[in-house]
mmCIF file of C-alpha atoms in Angstrom:
data_model
loop_
_atom_site.group_PDB
_atom_site.id
_atom_site.type_symbol
_atom_site.label_atom_id
_atom_site.label_comp_id
_atom_site.label_asym_id
_atom_site.label_seq_id
_atom_site.Cartn_x
_atom_site.Cartn_y
_atom_site.Cartn_z
ATOM 1 C CA MET M 1 53.514 43.880 -20.998
ATOM 2 C CA LYS M 2 50.507 46.162 -20.803
ATOM 3 C CA ARG M 3 47.040 44.911 -20.592
ATOM 4 C CA LEU M 4 43.860 47.012 -20.941
ATOM 5 C CA ILE M 5 40.788 45.045 -20.262
ATOM 6 C CA ASP M 6 37.056 45.955 -20.666
ATOM 7 C CA SER M 7 36.554 49.397 -18.716
ATOM 8 C CA HIS M 8 40.395 50.040 -18.775
ATOM 9 C CA ALA M 9 40.653 50.220 -22.673
ATOM 10 C CA THR M 10 39.676 53.841 -22.845
ATOM 11 C CA ARG M 11 40.829 56.063 -25.849
ATOM 12 C CA THR M 12 43.420 58.002 -23.879
ATOM 13 C CA ALA M 13 44.925 54.529 -22.354
ATOM 14 C CA ILE M 14 45.259 52.702 -25.579
ATOM 15 C CA LEU M 15 47.111 55.716 -27.199
ATOM 16 C CA ALA M 16 49.286 56.148 -23.988
ATOM 17 C CA VAL M 17 50.414 52.601 -24.014
ATOM 18 C CA LEU M 18 51.585 52.865 -27.753
ATOM 19 C CA ARG M 19 53.633 55.866 -26.819
ATOM 20 C CA PHE M 20 54.900 54.027 -23.671
ATOM 21 C CA PHE M 21 56.907 51.648 -25.535
ATOM 22 C CA GLN M 22 58.510 54.087 -27.621
ATOM 23 C CA THR M 23 60.522 55.082 -24.486
ATOM 24 C CA ASP M 24 60.425 51.862 -22.393
ATOM 25 C CA SER M 25 63.963 50.935 -21.679
ATOM 26 C CA ALA M 26 63.148 47.223 -21.399
ATOM 27 C CA VAL M 27 62.307 47.208 -25.170
ATOM 28 C CA GLU M 28 65.676 47.078 -26.826
ATOM 29 C CA LYS M 29 65.927 48.441 -30.336
ATOM 30 C CA ASP M 30 66.369 45.798 -33.064
ATOM 31 C CA LYS M 31 66.268 43.111 -30.453
ATOM 32 C CA SER M 32 62.873 43.139 -28.856
ATOM 33 C CA ALA M 33 59.622 41.715 -30.424
ATOM 34 C CA ILE M 34 56.580 44.028 -30.148
ATOM 35 C CA ILE M 35 53.015 42.650 -30.229
ATOM 36 C CA VAL M 36 50.089 45.003 -30.288
ATOM 37 C CA PHE M 37 46.937 42.755 -29.899
ATOM 38 C CA PHE M 38 43.442 44.538 -30.302
ATOM 39 C CA ALA M 39 40.221 42.569 -29.984
ATOM 40 C CA GLY M 40 37.077 44.595 -29.847
ATOM 41 C CA HIS M 41 34.857 46.697 -32.185
ATOM 42 C CA GLY M 42 35.865 48.469 -35.240
ATOM 43 C CA ALA M 43 34.048 51.155 -37.420
ATOM 44 C CA SER M 44 34.618 53.488 -40.273
ATOM 45 C CA SER M 45 33.886 57.196 -40.935
ATOM 46 C CA THR M 46 34.330 59.808 -43.632
ATOM 47 C CA VAL M 47 37.765 60.987 -44.244
ATOM 48 C CA LEU M 48 38.582 64.575 -42.874
ATOM 49 C CA SER M 49 39.033 67.214 -45.619
ATOM 50 C CA HIS M 50 42.057 68.715 -44.106
ATOM 51 C CA TRP M 51 43.854 65.456 -44.732
ATOM 52 C CA PRO M 52 44.128 65.811 -48.621
ATOM 53 C CA ALA M 53 47.348 64.029 -48.809
ATOM 54 C CA TRP M 54 45.851 60.676 -47.386
ATOM 55 C CA SER M 55 43.904 58.402 -49.658
ATOM 56 C CA ALA M 56 40.954 56.325 -48.249
ATOM 57 C CA SER M 57 39.257 53.682 -50.132
ATOM 58 C CA GLY M 58 35.660 54.857 -50.647
ATOM 59 C CA GLY M 59 36.452 58.091 -48.736
ATOM 60 C CA LYS M 60 36.297 56.098 -45.450
ATOM 61 C CA VAL M 61 38.679 55.974 -42.588
ATOM 62 C CA GLU M 62 38.836 52.836 -40.582
ATOM 63 C CA GLN M 63 38.962 53.108 -36.867
ATOM 64 C CA LEU M 64 39.247 51.250 -33.704
ATOM 65 C CA CYS M 65 36.374 51.591 -30.985
ATOM 66 C CA SER M 66 37.500 52.326 -27.523
ATOM 67 C CA VAL M 67 35.195 51.300 -24.441
ATOM 68 C CA ASP M 68 34.408 54.889 -23.879
ATOM 69 C CA ILE M 69 33.665 55.937 -27.690
ATOM 70 C CA GLY M 70 30.563 58.174 -27.812
ATOM 71 C CA GLU M 71 30.884 59.148 -24.206
ATOM 72 C CA MET M 72 31.863 62.839 -23.075
ATOM 73 C CA ASN M 73 35.355 63.467 -21.638
ATOM 74 C CA ASP M 74 36.279 65.790 -18.874
ATOM 75 C CA ASN M 75 36.388 68.694 -21.239
ATOM 76 C CA GLY M 76 32.818 68.090 -22.552
ATOM 77 C CA MET M 77 33.976 66.593 -25.851
ATOM 78 C CA LEU M 78 32.471 63.634 -27.492
ATOM 79 C CA ILE M 79 35.027 60.853 -27.531
ATOM 80 C CA GLU M 80 35.759 59.487 -31.036
ATOM 81 C CA GLY M 81 37.226 56.330 -32.312
ATOM 82 C CA ILE M 82 40.903 56.009 -32.990
ATOM 83 C CA PRO M 83 41.447 56.379 -36.770
ATOM 84 C CA ASP M 84 44.006 54.291 -38.758
ATOM 85 C CA TYR M 85 46.036 57.489 -39.272
ATOM 86 C CA THR M 86 46.700 57.910 -35.597
ATOM 87 C CA ILE M 87 47.604 54.084 -35.114
ATOM 88 C CA ARG M 88 49.797 54.079 -38.144
ATOM 89 C CA VAL M 89 51.797 57.290 -37.277
ATOM 90 C CA LEU M 90 52.327 55.682 -33.768
ATOM 91 C CA LEU M 91 53.709 52.606 -35.098
ATOM 92 C CA ASP M 92 56.036 54.500 -37.522
ATOM 93 C CA GLU M 93 57.292 56.437 -34.451
ATOM 94 C CA LEU M 94 57.551 53.195 -32.355
ATOM 95 C CA SER M 95 59.373 51.358 -35.303
ATOM 96 C CA GLN M 96 61.795 54.443 -35.654
ATOM 97 C CA ALA M 97 62.514 54.116 -31.773
ATOM 98 C CA LYS M 98 62.720 50.321 -31.371
ATOM 99 C CA GLY M 99 63.013 48.592 -34.729
ATOM 100 C CA ASP M 100 60.598 46.916 -37.115
ATOM 101 C CA ASN M 101 59.939 43.761 -35.428
ATOM 102 C CA ILE M 102 56.216 44.863 -34.717
ATOM 103 C CA THR M 103 53.169 42.923 -34.986
ATOM 104 C CA LEU M 104 49.798 44.525 -35.173
ATOM 105 C CA ILE M 105 46.937 41.988 -34.523
ATOM 106 C CA LEU M 106 43.227 43.077 -35.081
ATOM 107 C CA ASP M 107 40.543 41.033 -34.315
ATOM 108 C CA CYS M 108 37.737 43.573 -35.312
ATOM 109 C CA CYS M 109 35.612 44.761 -38.078
ATOM 110 C CA HIS M 110 36.921 47.413 -40.330
ATOM 111 C CA SER M 111 33.683 48.552 -41.866
ATOM 112 C CA GLY M 112 31.066 49.456 -39.219
ATOM 113 C CA GLY M 113 29.236 51.528 -41.908
ATOM 114 C CA MET M 114 27.380 48.234 -43.187
ATOM 115 C CA ASN M 115 24.541 46.845 -41.596
ATOM 116 C CA ARG M 116 25.371 44.973 -38.441
ATOM 117 C CA ALA M 117 24.807 41.155 -38.738
ATOM 118 C CA ALA M 118 23.985 38.592 -36.091
ATOM 119 C CA ALA M 119 22.547 35.165 -36.380
ATOM 120 C CA GLN M 120 22.495 31.930 -34.426
ATOM 121 C CA GLY M 121 24.714 33.533 -31.858
ATOM 122 C CA TRP M 122 27.267 34.938 -34.501
ATOM 123 C CA VAL M 123 27.962 38.786 -33.473
ATOM 124 C CA ALA M 124 29.914 41.005 -35.711
ATOM 125 C CA ARG M 125 32.482 43.058 -34.011
ATOM 126 C CA SER M 126 31.489 46.425 -35.284
ATOM 127 C CA ILE M 127 29.701 49.542 -34.368
ATOM 128 C CA ASP M 128 27.197 51.386 -36.568
ATOM 129 C CA ASN M 129 27.196 55.237 -37.084
ATOM 130 C CA PRO M 130 30.311 55.995 -34.836
ATOM 131 C CA PRO M 131 30.842 59.570 -33.819
ATOM 132 C CA PRO M 132 32.116 61.577 -36.804
ATOM 133 C CA LEU M 133 35.841 62.389 -36.720
ATOM 134 C CA SER M 134 36.716 66.110 -35.962
ATOM 135 C CA ASP M 135 39.706 68.337 -35.810
ATOM 136 C CA SER M 136 39.563 68.148 -31.929
ATOM 137 C CA PHE M 137 41.270 64.904 -31.180
ATOM 138 C CA ASP M 138 44.953 63.777 -31.675
ATOM 139 C CA LEU M 139 46.310 67.350 -32.105
ATOM 140 C CA ASP M 140 49.658 66.268 -30.929
ATOM 141 C CA ILE M 141 50.118 63.633 -33.576
ATOM 142 C CA ASP M 142 52.475 64.983 -36.298
ATOM 143 C CA TYR M 143 50.865 63.603 -39.510
ATOM 144 C CA SER M 144 53.056 65.778 -41.639
ATOM 145 C CA GLN M 145 55.950 63.187 -41.531
ATOM 146 C CA ASN M 146 53.762 60.347 -43.164
ATOM 147 C CA ARG M 147 52.125 62.468 -45.834
ATOM 148 C CA GLY M 148 53.436 61.814 -49.274
ATOM 149 C CA ALA M 149 55.763 59.111 -48.062
ATOM 150 C CA HIS M 150 52.899 56.582 -47.332
ATOM 151 C CA VAL M 151 49.465 56.514 -48.852
ATOM 152 C CA ALA M 152 47.030 55.452 -46.260
ATOM 153 C CA GLN M 153 44.586 52.457 -47.329
ATOM 154 C CA GLY M 154 43.317 51.711 -43.889
ATOM 155 C CA PHE M 155 45.150 49.553 -41.313
ATOM 156 C CA SER M 156 46.210 47.073 -44.100
ATOM 157 C CA GLY M 157 47.804 49.429 -46.440
ATOM 158 C CA THR M 158 50.202 47.530 -48.862
ATOM 159 C CA GLY M 159 54.052 47.717 -48.301
ATOM 160 C CA ARG M 160 54.248 48.946 -44.648
ATOM 161 C CA ASP M 161 57.714 48.568 -43.504
ATOM 162 C CA SER M 162 57.200 49.562 -39.929
ATOM 163 C CA HIS M 163 54.837 46.765 -38.880
ATOM 164 C CA ILE M 164 53.193 43.598 -39.884
ATOM 165 C CA ILE M 165 49.384 43.392 -39.644
ATOM 166 C CA LEU M 166 47.234 40.220 -38.883
ATOM 167 C CA ALA M 167 43.824 41.178 -39.617
ATOM 168 C CA ALA M 168 40.647 39.183 -38.867
ATOM 169 C CA CYS M 169 38.958 40.309 -42.051
ATOM 170 C CA SER M 170 39.147 42.260 -45.224
ATOM 171 C CA ARG M 171 37.874 45.991 -44.995
ATOM 172 C CA ASN M 172 34.606 45.050 -46.731
ATOM 173 C CA GLN M 173 33.759 42.214 -44.268
ATOM 174 C CA PHE M 174 32.815 41.547 -40.587
ATOM 175 C CA ALA M 175 34.952 39.975 -37.988
ATOM 176 C CA TYR M 176 32.777 37.472 -35.850
ATOM 177 C CA GLU M 177 32.652 36.187 -32.425
ATOM 178 C CA LYS M 178 30.629 33.457 -30.916
ATOM 179 C CA GLN M 179 29.839 32.990 -27.157
ATOM 180 C CA GLY M 180 32.243 35.757 -26.461
ATOM 181 C CA HIS M 181 35.264 34.312 -28.430
ATOM 182 C CA GLY M 182 36.726 35.916 -31.563
ATOM 183 C CA LEU M 183 36.834 33.371 -34.637
ATOM 184 C CA PHE M 184 40.192 34.858 -35.771
ATOM 185 C CA THR M 185 41.812 34.917 -32.236
ATOM 186 C CA THR M 186 40.824 31.224 -31.677
ATOM 187 C CA ALA M 187 42.104 30.094 -35.134
ATOM 188 C CA VAL M 188 45.355 31.972 -34.433
ATOM 189 C CA LEU M 189 46.005 30.333 -30.969
ATOM 190 C CA GLY M 190 45.089 26.991 -32.612
ATOM 191 C CA ALA M 191 47.711 27.309 -35.388
ATOM 192 C CA LEU M 192 50.349 28.617 -32.846
ATOM 193 C CA SER M 193 49.569 25.354 -30.842
ATOM 194 C CA GLN M 194 50.539 22.940 -33.774
ATOM 195 C CA PRO M 195 53.919 21.189 -34.119
ATOM 196 C CA ALA M 196 56.734 23.050 -35.574
ATOM 197 C CA SER M 197 55.018 26.497 -35.144
ATOM 198 C CA GLU M 198 58.402 27.943 -34.829
ATOM 199 C CA GLN M 199 58.707 27.471 -38.491
ATOM 200 C CA LEU M 200 55.527 29.576 -39.233
ATOM 201 C CA THR M 201 56.066 32.893 -41.326
ATOM 202 C CA TYR M 202 53.332 35.538 -41.002
ATOM 203 C CA ALA M 203 52.255 34.406 -44.661
ATOM 204 C CA SER M 204 51.975 30.608 -43.915
ATOM 205 C CA LEU M 205 50.219 31.254 -40.494
ATOM 206 C CA ILE M 206 47.332 32.688 -42.524
ATOM 207 C CA HIS M 207 47.128 29.628 -44.860
ATOM 208 C CA ARG M 208 46.693 27.610 -41.583
ATOM 209 C CA LEU M 209 43.897 29.427 -39.904
ATOM 210 C CA VAL M 210 40.720 27.425 -39.751
ATOM 211 C CA ILE M 211 37.747 29.767 -39.485
ATOM 212 C CA PRO M 212 34.428 28.109 -38.821
ATOM 213 C CA TYR M 213 31.848 28.517 -41.466
ATOM 214 C CA CYS M 214 29.722 31.468 -40.453
ATOM 215 C CA PRO M 215 26.150 31.373 -41.934
ATOM 216 C CA VAL M 216 25.992 35.186 -42.084
ATOM 217 C CA ALA M 217 29.009 36.097 -44.233
ATOM 218 C CA PRO M 218 32.374 35.005 -44.937
ATOM 219 C CA GLN M 219 35.539 36.033 -43.017
ATOM 220 C CA THR M 220 38.760 36.090 -44.720
ATOM 221 C CA PRO M 221 41.890 36.764 -42.380
ATOM 222 C CA HIS M 222 44.878 38.307 -44.101
ATOM 223 C CA CYS M 223 48.292 39.841 -43.301
ATOM 224 C CA ASP M 224 49.852 42.611 -44.880
ATOM 225 C CA GLY M 225 53.384 44.398 -44.735
ATOM 226 C CA THR M 226 56.703 44.396 -46.358
ATOM 227 C CA PHE M 227 58.045 41.703 -44.083
ATOM 228 C CA ARG M 228 55.173 39.261 -44.231
ATOM 229 C CA ARG M 229 57.618 36.377 -45.001
ATOM 230 C CA ARG M 230 59.517 36.912 -41.696
ATOM 231 C CA ARG M 231 58.941 34.115 -39.224
ATOM 232 C CA LEU M 232 56.329 35.175 -36.496
ATOM 233 C CA PHE M 233 57.763 37.650 -34.087
ATOM 234 C CA ASP M 234 61.299 37.160 -35.361
ATOM 235 C CA SER M 235 63.374 39.429 -37.591
ATOM 236 C CA TRP M 236 66.698 37.710 -37.103
ATOM 237 C CA SER M 237 66.211 34.210 -38.556
ATOM 238 C CA PRO M 238 65.974 33.236 -42.311
ATOM 239 C CA GLU M 239 62.726 34.270 -43.923
ATOM 240 C CA GLY M 240 60.388 32.460 -46.000
ATOM 241 C CA ASP M 241 60.992 32.183 -49.792
ATOM 242 C CA ALA M 242 59.232 34.779 -52.079
ATOM 243 C CA ASP M 243 59.144 32.341 -55.079
ATOM 244 C CA VAL M 244 57.219 29.459 -53.581
ATOM 245 C CA ILE M 245 53.551 28.812 -54.228
ATOM 246 C CA LEU M 246 50.944 27.327 -51.890
ATOM 247 C CA CYS M 247 49.696 23.916 -52.725
ATOM 248 C CA HIS M 248 47.907 21.190 -51.019
ATOM 249 C CA ARG M 249 46.978 17.433 -50.817
ATOM 250 C CA GLU M 250 43.504 16.229 -49.586
ATOM 251 C CA GLY M 251 43.474 12.909 -47.632
ATOM 252 C CA THR M 252 45.349 9.920 -49.527
ATOM 253 C CA ALA M 253 45.168 11.787 -52.817
ATOM 254 C CA THR M 254 48.349 10.851 -55.086
ATOM 255 C CA SER M 255 48.433 14.654 -56.454
ATOM 256 C CA PHE M 256 48.677 18.194 -55.187
ATOM 257 C CA THR M 257 46.575 21.251 -56.100
ATOM 258 C CA LEU M 258 48.774 24.162 -56.907
ATOM 259 C CA GLU M 259 47.386 27.613 -56.174
ATOM 260 C CA ALA M 260 48.247 28.850 -59.529
ATOM 261 C CA GLY M 261 47.303 28.323 -63.095
ATOM 262 C CA ALA M 262 47.407 29.450 -66.753
ATOM 263 C CA MET M 263 46.842 33.215 -65.829
ATOM 264 C CA HIS M 264 49.835 32.796 -63.505
ATOM 265 C CA GLY M 265 52.045 31.190 -66.556
ATOM 266 C CA VAL M 266 51.774 27.679 -65.305
ATOM 267 C CA ALA M 267 51.906 25.243 -68.213
ATOM 268 C CA VAL M 268 51.638 21.333 -68.456
ATOM 269 C CA GLY M 269 55.009 19.619 -68.043
ATOM 270 C CA ASN M 270 56.532 22.222 -65.617
ATOM 271 C CA GLN M 271 58.437 20.514 -62.868
ATOM 272 C CA TYR M 272 58.151 21.779 -59.294
ATOM 273 C CA ALA M 273 60.044 20.875 -55.904
ATOM 274 C CA ILE M 274 57.507 20.434 -53.042
ATOM 275 C CA PHE M 275 58.496 21.512 -49.550
ATOM 276 C CA ASP M 276 56.797 21.123 -46.166
ATOM 277 C CA THR M 277 57.369 24.956 -45.326
ATOM 278 C CA ASP M 278 57.946 28.062 -47.043
ATOM 279 C CA ILE M 279 61.443 28.364 -45.287
ATOM 280 C CA VAL M 280 62.967 26.057 -47.924
ATOM 281 C CA GLU M 281 66.407 25.833 -46.498
ATOM 282 C CA GLU M 282 64.951 24.412 -43.397
ATOM 283 C CA SER M 283 62.377 22.035 -44.981
ATOM 284 C CA SER M 284 62.930 18.413 -43.789
ATOM 285 C CA GLY M 285 62.794 17.148 -47.415
ATOM 286 C CA HIS M 286 61.094 17.618 -50.705
ATOM 287 C CA LEU M 287 59.914 15.816 -53.697
ATOM 288 C CA THR M 288 59.423 16.429 -57.462
ATOM 289 C CA ALA M 289 56.102 16.928 -59.196
ATOM 290 C CA THR M 290 55.013 17.616 -62.617
ATOM 291 C CA VAL M 291 52.123 19.671 -63.850
ATOM 292 C CA GLN M 292 49.642 17.337 -65.508
ATOM 293 C CA ARG M 293 46.504 19.785 -65.733
ATOM 294 C CA VAL M 294 46.170 23.454 -65.894
ATOM 295 C CA ASP M 295 43.145 25.476 -65.238
ATOM 296 C CA ALA M 296 42.722 29.182 -65.127
ATOM 297 C CA PHE M 297 43.787 29.759 -61.476
ATOM 298 C CA THR M 298 44.948 26.286 -60.232
ATOM 299 C CA SER M 299 46.928 23.545 -61.446
ATOM 300 C CA VAL M 300 47.312 19.721 -60.751
ATOM 301 C CA LEU M 301 50.609 18.381 -59.614
ATOM 302 C CA VAL M 302 51.617 14.550 -59.960
ATOM 303 C CA PRO M 303 54.813 13.350 -58.120
ATOM 304 C CA SER M 304 57.281 12.281 -60.632
ATOM 305 C CA GLY M 305 58.932 8.870 -60.703
ATOM 306 C CA ALA M 306 60.454 7.698 -57.488
ATOM 307 C CA SER M 307 58.712 10.753 -55.690
ATOM 308 C CA HIS M 308 55.419 8.715 -55.622
ATOM 309 C CA GLY M 309 56.990 6.723 -52.696
ATOM 310 C CA GLN M 310 57.889 9.818 -50.755
ATOM 311 C CA LEU M 311 54.342 11.200 -50.235
ATOM 312 C CA ASP M 312 53.794 9.572 -46.935
ATOM 313 C CA SER M 313 57.300 10.347 -45.857
ATOM 314 C CA LEU M 314 56.684 14.090 -45.806
ATOM 315 C CA PRO M 315 55.536 15.639 -42.343
ATOM 316 C CA HIS M 316 51.957 15.901 -42.079
ATOM 317 C CA SER M 317 50.181 19.330 -41.425
ATOM 318 C CA ASP M 318 46.985 19.912 -39.710
ATOM 319 C CA GLY M 319 44.550 17.650 -41.402
ATOM 320 C CA SER M 320 41.717 20.399 -40.607
ATOM 321 C CA VAL M 321 43.241 22.514 -43.472
ATOM 322 C CA GLY M 322 44.500 19.819 -45.802
ATOM 323 C CA GLU M 323 48.078 18.714 -46.239
ATOM 324 C CA LEU M 324 49.672 22.182 -47.068
ATOM 325 C CA ARG M 325 52.855 22.427 -48.976
ATOM 326 C CA TYR M 326 54.879 24.926 -50.812
ATOM 327 C CA ALA M 327 56.023 24.380 -54.553
ATOM 328 C CA ARG M 328 58.953 26.168 -56.358
ATOM 329 C CA LEU M 329 59.524 25.952 -59.907
ATOM 330 C CA ARG M 330 62.352 23.782 -61.115
ATOM 331 C CA LYS M 331 61.976 23.508 -64.916
ATOM 332 C CA GLU M 332 59.699 25.152 -67.388
ATOM 333 C CA THR M 333 58.495 23.402 -70.526
ATOM 334 C CA SER M 334 58.295 26.663 -72.419
ATOM 335 C CA VAL M 335 58.968 30.278 -72.345
ATOM 336 C CA LEU M 336 55.705 32.294 -71.703
ATOM 337 C CA LEU M 337 54.947 35.951 -71.641
ATOM 338 C CA ARG M 338 53.694 36.787 -68.345
ATOM 339 C CA VAL M 339 51.558 39.917 -67.767
ATOM 340 C CA TYR M 340 50.820 40.943 -64.267
ATOM 341 C CA CYS M 341 47.650 42.691 -63.287
ATOM 342 C CA SER M 342 46.769 43.383 -59.506
ATOM 343 C CA ASP M 343 42.947 43.668 -60.487
ATOM 344 C CA LYS M 344 41.733 39.877 -60.018
ATOM 345 C CA GLU M 345 38.112 40.633 -61.123
ATOM 346 C CA TYR M 346 39.272 42.089 -64.294
ATOM 347 C CA THR M 347 41.770 39.292 -64.780
ATOM 348 C CA GLN M 348 39.054 36.876 -64.447
ATOM 349 C CA SER M 349 36.782 38.807 -66.695
ATOM 350 C CA LEU M 350 39.505 38.516 -69.611
ATOM 351 C CA TRP M 351 39.763 34.759 -68.982
ATOM 352 C CA ARG M 352 36.094 34.229 -69.365
ATOM 353 C CA VAL M 353 36.112 36.218 -72.737
#
């Protein structure tokens, strides 16, 4: 294990640690779990013109801020942030050397160009106006192997098969801390301390994170990567099912809210099997529920017949996030034409029309 705390977390040291694990004999290829955790400040800068093959949202490059950012190094050069390109290339190389059981956890902001926000002790983990990126750093990083094959979309670009990312917020949000403790890190540790945490997948972990309400702005954690349905830090055990949908029950309610609705093809009368985990084959039991009402993006599921008596027999999840369950379609009442659109705002506008 390598730890870089406070003054030791320099730009040079951070990159050296990422390179160290590529050749560390203690890390066995395809057998070891590698966790890279960064808690600190983030920022964004204008993309460099000599990287024409990279795509960046809004022309901005996300970056991590080392403790010595903005200082002069021994060669009299201004120390810059660590761009997402550099981190991603090093993680790709690490994956090739040691396997893809790599988790990148970032408790920092991704958009330092926005105005810094703080109120009532809530502090954003961002840096305004970081040093501009130049051609002078990371000359030993071979970006050519990644151009074309992967399109950069910040740290959380979709479809990464070299690693999973757990991020404290989206690229247009702030990650907050209070009294020196990151809200995201605290929430992750809380979820991992719950019973049956060994059954958590990366996707279900995000569902169970409890982020305190921040009066400044919302903070929405997310995970990304090809293998986000794997169990946490585990590439060997059965993965979570891709065809389950999150649902939840509040308090003693006799129905569940399904996080899918008419825009997803759900229809009244459809039947679902409800499980206590998204790893269906290891679920301790399930009940059957029928869709009673359908809204645009959510639906109401009511347990069918004898399943009513099974409500209280299902294991209870953390009450602070409601009783979370996962539903899998068993029977459709009709055949519907389904059209997929990745632009949620556009989809919602069509529904309003």
